[in-house]
mmCIF file of C-alpha atoms in Angstrom:
data_model
loop_
_atom_site.group_PDB
_atom_site.id
_atom_site.type_symbol
_atom_site.label_atom_id
_atom_site.label_comp_id
_atom_site.label_asym_id
_atom_site.label_seq_id
_atom_site.Cartn_x
_atom_site.Cartn_y
_atom_site.Cartn_z
ATOM 1 C CA LEU A 4 -16.741 -6.619 -5.151
ATOM 2 C CA THR A 5 -16.414 -5.933 -1.412
ATOM 3 C CA LEU A 6 -14.459 -9.183 -0.918
ATOM 4 C CA LEU A 7 -12.128 -8.283 -3.801
ATOM 5 C CA GLU A 8 -11.622 -4.794 -2.400
ATOM 6 C CA ILE A 9 -10.622 -6.346 0.944
ATOM 7 C CA VAL A 10 -8.153 -8.710 -0.747
ATOM 8 C CA LEU A 11 -6.656 -5.880 -2.797
ATOM 9 C CA GLY A 12 -6.376 -3.800 0.373
ATOM 10 C CA ILE A 13 -4.384 -6.334 2.423
ATOM 11 C CA ASP A 14 -1.036 -4.924 1.276
ATOM 12 C CA ASN A 15 -2.374 -1.484 2.183
ATOM 13 C CA ILE A 16 -3.181 -2.649 5.739
ATOM 14 C CA VAL A 17 0.295 -4.173 6.133
ATOM 15 C CA PHE A 18 1.974 -0.978 4.917
ATOM 16 C CA ILE A 19 -0.143 1.238 7.182
ATOM 17 C CA SER A 20 0.457 -1.071 10.174
ATOM 18 C CA ILE A 21 4.233 -0.993 9.697
ATOM 19 C CA LEU A 22 4.339 2.788 9.312
ATOM 20 C CA ALA A 23 2.060 3.288 12.313
ATOM 21 C CA GLY A 24 4.307 0.999 14.345
ATOM 22 C CA ARG A 25 7.013 3.696 14.273
ATOM 23 C CA LEU A 26 4.767 6.099 16.195
ATOM 24 C CA PRO A 27 4.240 6.222 19.973
ATOM 25 C CA GLU A 28 1.832 3.471 21.067
ATOM 26 C CA GLU A 29 -0.958 5.915 21.924
ATOM 27 C CA ASP A 30 -0.899 7.326 18.369
ATOM 28 C CA GLN A 31 -0.765 4.035 16.452
ATOM 29 C CA GLY A 32 -4.515 3.319 16.492
ATOM 30 C CA ARG A 33 -5.287 6.886 15.409
ATOM 31 C CA ALA A 34 -2.735 6.623 12.562
ATOM 32 C CA ARG A 35 -4.210 3.330 11.309
ATOM 33 C CA THR A 36 -7.761 4.690 11.372
ATOM 34 C CA ALA A 37 -6.740 7.955 9.700
ATOM 35 C CA GLY A 38 -4.685 6.072 7.099
ATOM 36 C CA LEU A 39 -7.585 3.786 6.177
ATOM 37 C CA ALA A 40 -9.965 6.767 6.111
ATOM 38 C CA ILE A 41 -7.591 8.488 3.677
ATOM 39 C CA ALA A 42 -7.519 5.283 1.615
ATOM 40 C CA MET A 43 -11.332 5.212 1.493
ATOM 41 C CA LEU A 44 -11.627 8.879 0.511
ATOM 42 C CA GLY A 45 -8.898 8.417 -2.108
ATOM 43 C CA ARG A 46 -10.677 5.474 -3.711
ATOM 44 C CA ILE A 47 -14.032 7.269 -3.702
ATOM 45 C CA PHE A 48 -12.375 10.328 -5.262
ATOM 46 C CA LEU A 49 -10.850 8.148 -7.996
ATOM 47 C CA LEU A 50 -14.229 6.491 -8.634
ATOM 48 C CA LEU A 51 -15.887 9.900 -8.978
ATOM 49 C CA SER A 52 -13.019 11.031 -11.249
ATOM 50 C CA LEU A 53 -13.386 8.054 -13.561
ATOM 51 C CA SER A 54 -12.740 9.989 -16.758
ATOM 52 C CA TRP A 55 -9.464 11.283 -15.278
ATOM 53 C CA VAL A 56 -8.434 7.782 -14.176
ATOM 54 C CA MET A 57 -9.126 6.346 -17.624
ATOM 55 C CA GLY A 58 -7.235 9.273 -19.137
ATOM 56 C CA LEU A 59 -4.123 8.133 -17.273
ATOM 57 C CA THR A 60 -3.702 5.383 -19.850
ATOM 58 C CA GLU A 61 -3.206 7.912 -22.652
ATOM 59 C CA ASN A 62 0.384 8.478 -23.800
ATOM 60 C CA LEU A 63 2.088 11.600 -22.462
ATOM 61 C CA PHE A 64 5.481 11.301 -24.159
ATOM 62 C CA THR A 65 7.888 8.802 -25.682
ATOM 63 C CA VAL A 66 11.250 7.669 -24.281
ATOM 64 C CA LEU A 67 13.560 5.429 -26.354
ATOM 65 C CA GLY A 68 10.677 4.387 -28.539
ATOM 66 C CA ARG A 69 8.382 3.526 -25.623
ATOM 67 C CA ASP A 70 5.177 5.438 -24.935
ATOM 68 C CA ILE A 71 4.825 6.652 -21.340
ATOM 69 C CA SER A 72 1.389 7.269 -19.817
ATOM 70 C CA GLY A 73 0.325 8.926 -16.577
ATOM 71 C CA ARG A 74 -0.452 5.501 -15.111
ATOM 72 C CA ASP A 75 3.082 4.330 -15.928
ATOM 73 C CA LEU A 76 4.563 7.338 -14.121
ATOM 74 C CA ILE A 77 2.395 6.760 -11.043
ATOM 75 C CA LEU A 78 3.325 3.060 -10.930
ATOM 76 C CA VAL A 79 7.061 3.718 -11.309
ATOM 77 C CA ILE A 80 7.155 6.548 -8.747
ATOM 78 C CA GLY A 81 4.985 4.592 -6.316
ATOM 79 C CA GLY A 82 7.043 1.446 -6.826
ATOM 80 C CA VAL A 83 10.348 3.242 -6.229
ATOM 81 C CA PHE A 84 8.919 4.885 -3.101
ATOM 82 C CA LEU A 85 7.689 1.504 -1.819
ATOM 83 C CA ILE A 86 11.091 -0.102 -2.467
ATOM 84 C CA TYR A 87 12.787 2.765 -0.613
ATOM 85 C CA LYS A 88 10.424 2.606 2.370
ATOM 86 C CA SER A 89 10.604 -1.202 2.619
ATOM 87 C CA THR A 90 14.403 -1.171 2.438
ATOM 88 C CA SER A 91 14.734 1.606 5.023
ATOM 89 C CA GLU A 92 12.327 -0.188 7.383
ATOM 90 C CA ILE A 93 14.294 -3.446 7.005
ATOM 91 C CA HIS A 94 17.524 -1.530 7.676
ATOM 92 C CA HIS A 95 15.997 0.112 10.746
ATOM 93 C CA LYS A 96 14.733 -3.261 12.018
ATOM 94 C CA LEU A 97 18.113 -4.971 11.628
ATOM 95 C CA GLU A 98 20.403 -2.142 12.686
ATOM 96 C CA GLY A 99 18.201 -1.063 15.576
ATOM 97 C CA ILE A 100 19.054 2.619 15.044
ATOM 98 C CA GLU A 101 16.371 4.889 16.445
ATOM 99 C CA GLU A 102 15.584 7.937 14.390
ATOM 100 C CA ASP A 103 15.499 11.357 15.985
ATOM 101 C CA ARG A 104 11.816 11.843 16.656
ATOM 102 C CA GLU A 105 12.305 15.210 18.302
ATOM 103 C CA SER A 106 10.706 16.042 21.600
ATOM 104 C CA THR A 107 7.157 15.256 20.491
ATOM 105 C CA LYS A 108 7.837 11.857 19.028
ATOM 106 C CA GLY A 109 4.368 12.571 17.717
ATOM 107 C CA THR A 110 3.063 15.566 15.765
ATOM 108 C CA ALA A 111 5.779 15.839 13.107
ATOM 109 C CA SER A 112 6.093 12.038 12.832
ATOM 110 C CA PHE A 113 2.315 11.589 12.719
ATOM 111 C CA ARG A 114 2.026 14.093 9.889
ATOM 112 C CA LYS A 115 4.918 12.447 8.056
ATOM 113 C CA VAL A 116 3.300 9.010 8.370
ATOM 114 C CA LEU A 117 -0.023 10.285 6.988
ATOM 115 C CA ILE A 118 1.720 11.906 3.996
ATOM 116 C CA GLN A 119 3.514 8.629 3.212
ATOM 117 C CA ILE A 120 0.238 6.707 3.515
ATOM 118 C CA LEU A 121 -1.486 9.198 1.193
ATOM 119 C CA ILE A 122 1.219 8.752 -1.487
ATOM 120 C CA LEU A 123 1.054 4.950 -1.419
ATOM 121 C CA ASP A 124 -2.757 4.876 -1.213
ATOM 122 C CA LEU A 125 -2.959 6.520 -4.620
ATOM 123 C CA VAL A 126 -0.882 3.721 -6.130
ATOM 124 C CA PHE A 127 -2.616 0.913 -4.239
ATOM 125 C CA SER A 128 -6.035 2.315 -5.147
ATOM 126 C CA LEU A 129 -5.547 2.080 -8.921
ATOM 127 C CA ASP A 130 -6.060 -1.699 -9.023
ATOM 128 C CA SER A 131 -9.110 -1.615 -6.752
ATOM 129 C CA VAL A 132 -10.728 1.204 -8.741
ATOM 130 C CA ILE A 133 -10.133 -0.558 -12.062
ATOM 131 C CA THR A 134 -11.619 -3.754 -10.548
ATOM 132 C CA ALA A 135 -14.666 -1.840 -9.286
ATOM 133 C CA VAL A 136 -15.211 -0.286 -12.711
ATOM 134 C CA GLY A 137 -15.025 -3.703 -14.384
ATOM 135 C CA MET A 138 -17.438 -5.413 -11.973
ATOM 136 C CA ALA A 139 -20.130 -2.815 -11.337
ATOM 137 C CA GLN A 140 -21.690 -0.190 -13.617
ATOM 138 C CA ASP A 141 -23.520 1.671 -10.832
ATOM 139 C CA ILE A 142 -21.296 4.245 -9.110
ATOM 140 C CA GLY A 143 -23.333 3.800 -5.907
ATOM 141 C CA VAL A 144 -22.525 0.083 -5.782
ATOM 142 C CA ARG A 145 -18.810 0.820 -6.252
ATOM 143 C CA ILE A 146 -18.747 3.404 -3.459
ATOM 144 C CA VAL A 147 -20.713 1.188 -1.028
ATOM 145 C CA ALA A 148 -18.307 -1.709 -1.732
ATOM 146 C CA VAL A 149 -15.302 0.523 -0.987
ATOM 147 C CA ILE A 150 -16.868 1.814 2.256
ATOM 148 C CA LEU A 151 -17.728 -1.730 3.437
ATOM 149 C CA ALA A 152 -14.239 -2.997 2.580
ATOM 150 C CA VAL A 153 -12.536 -0.171 4.470
ATOM 151 C CA ALA A 154 -14.891 -0.692 7.450
ATOM 152 C CA VAL A 155 -13.784 -4.346 7.630
ATOM 153 C CA MET A 156 -10.135 -3.258 7.351
ATOM 154 C CA MET A 157 -10.591 -0.778 10.211
ATOM 155 C CA LEU A 158 -11.996 -3.533 12.417
ATOM 156 C CA THR A 159 -9.130 -5.927 11.665
ATOM 157 C CA ALA A 160 -6.191 -3.509 11.256
ATOM 158 C CA GLY A 161 -5.463 -3.366 14.996
ATOM 159 C CA ARG A 162 -5.204 -7.150 15.322
ATOM 160 C CA ILE A 163 -3.104 -7.477 12.170
ATOM 161 C CA SER A 164 -0.773 -4.721 13.377
ATOM 162 C CA ALA A 165 -0.425 -6.293 16.836
ATOM 163 C CA PHE A 166 0.266 -9.711 15.302
ATOM 164 C CA ILE A 167 2.943 -8.290 12.987
ATOM 165 C CA GLU A 168 4.605 -6.347 15.822
ATOM 166 C CA LYS A 169 4.547 -9.415 18.068
ATOM 167 C CA HIS A 170 6.385 -11.585 15.538
ATOM 168 C CA PRO A 171 9.592 -9.905 14.239
ATOM 169 C CA THR A 172 10.203 -12.544 11.542
ATOM 170 C CA LEU A 173 6.660 -12.031 10.230
ATOM 171 C CA LYS A 174 7.259 -8.280 10.106
ATOM 172 C CA MET A 175 10.405 -8.899 8.052
ATOM 173 C CA LEU A 176 8.378 -11.162 5.765
ATOM 174 C CA ALA A 177 5.713 -8.456 5.360
ATOM 175 C CA LEU A 178 8.399 -5.898 4.462
ATOM 176 C CA SER A 179 9.831 -8.353 1.924
ATOM 177 C CA PHE A 180 6.361 -8.692 0.372
ATOM 178 C CA LEU A 181 6.070 -4.904 0.111
ATOM 179 C CA LEU A 182 9.519 -4.825 -1.496
ATOM 180 C CA LEU A 183 8.350 -7.451 -3.981
ATOM 181 C CA ILE A 184 5.200 -5.443 -4.733
ATOM 182 C CA GLY A 185 7.351 -2.330 -5.274
ATOM 183 C CA VAL A 186 9.543 -4.156 -7.808
ATOM 184 C CA ASN A 187 6.394 -5.414 -9.556
ATOM 185 C CA LEU A 188 4.958 -1.872 -9.741
ATOM 186 C CA VAL A 189 8.163 -0.513 -11.297
ATOM 187 C CA ALA A 190 8.268 -3.373 -13.820
ATOM 188 C CA GLU A 191 4.587 -2.806 -14.668
ATOM 189 C CA GLY A 192 5.193 0.911 -15.152
ATOM 190 C CA LEU A 193 8.104 0.126 -17.502
ATOM 191 C CA GLY A 194 5.940 -2.193 -19.579
ATOM 192 C CA GLN A 195 7.396 -5.451 -18.230
ATOM 193 C CA HIS A 196 4.412 -7.475 -17.060
ATOM 194 C CA ILE A 197 5.162 -9.986 -14.291
ATOM 195 C CA PRO A 198 2.306 -12.512 -13.879
ATOM 196 C CA LYS A 199 0.827 -11.992 -10.408
ATOM 197 C CA GLY A 200 0.642 -15.756 -10.005
ATOM 198 C CA TYR A 201 4.434 -15.853 -9.628
ATOM 199 C CA ILE A 202 4.333 -13.219 -6.904
ATOM 200 C CA TYR A 203 1.467 -14.857 -5.020
ATOM 201 C CA PHE A 204 3.206 -18.241 -5.272
ATOM 202 C CA ALA A 205 6.405 -16.782 -3.793
ATOM 203 C CA MET A 206 4.371 -15.217 -0.978
ATOM 204 C CA ALA A 207 2.481 -18.466 -0.332
ATOM 205 C CA VAL A 208 5.726 -20.496 -0.093
ATOM 206 C CA SER A 209 7.240 -17.894 2.262
ATOM 207 C CA ILE A 210 4.159 -17.945 4.514
ATOM 208 C CA PHE A 211 4.218 -21.769 4.510
ATOM 209 C CA VAL A 212 7.861 -21.767 5.604
ATOM 210 C CA GLU A 213 7.079 -19.148 8.270
ATOM 211 C CA ALA A 214 4.218 -21.332 9.555
ATOM 212 C CA LEU A 215 6.576 -24.317 9.812
#
């Protein structure tokens, strides 16, 4: 379960690393640690609120003959937000236009980054929580697995972030993956299931080409 939580959290690490990369260098490590801590607390909260999470699958209303649940709304909103953030980051990377970070370049931006991480963590956590529920009946086992997974992520996040920042083409590839995940979340929320094998295959081919 810990290994699966780590795998499911890789996209979370990439997203946090890219957002933290927009902050001053001295704040990046703090942002990554705080972001992963928020992710851990969010997942534990969802595990402790299991009845609420399962209730998200219940239909809230119907649009054009299709039932819409709370989970669908979260996936669509989260997917649209991820598409927007990925596109804006790609635009920023290519155009090279620096945003106005005010005099601090820190406090307001730092707060903004944490809010964005919190929003996406909720979406990213749904899969990991559902996996934890399916694999372990004991709530203690689920929580320990989440804590161990996040601890491993905290230890590796700095290296992953540095590696992504060092290789601009890899950063663009990571943003493209996040864009792909965003499209998949929107499709999932609208009831159009895209087999994850297709997405992973596309990622694997892209990474292979990047390695060449």
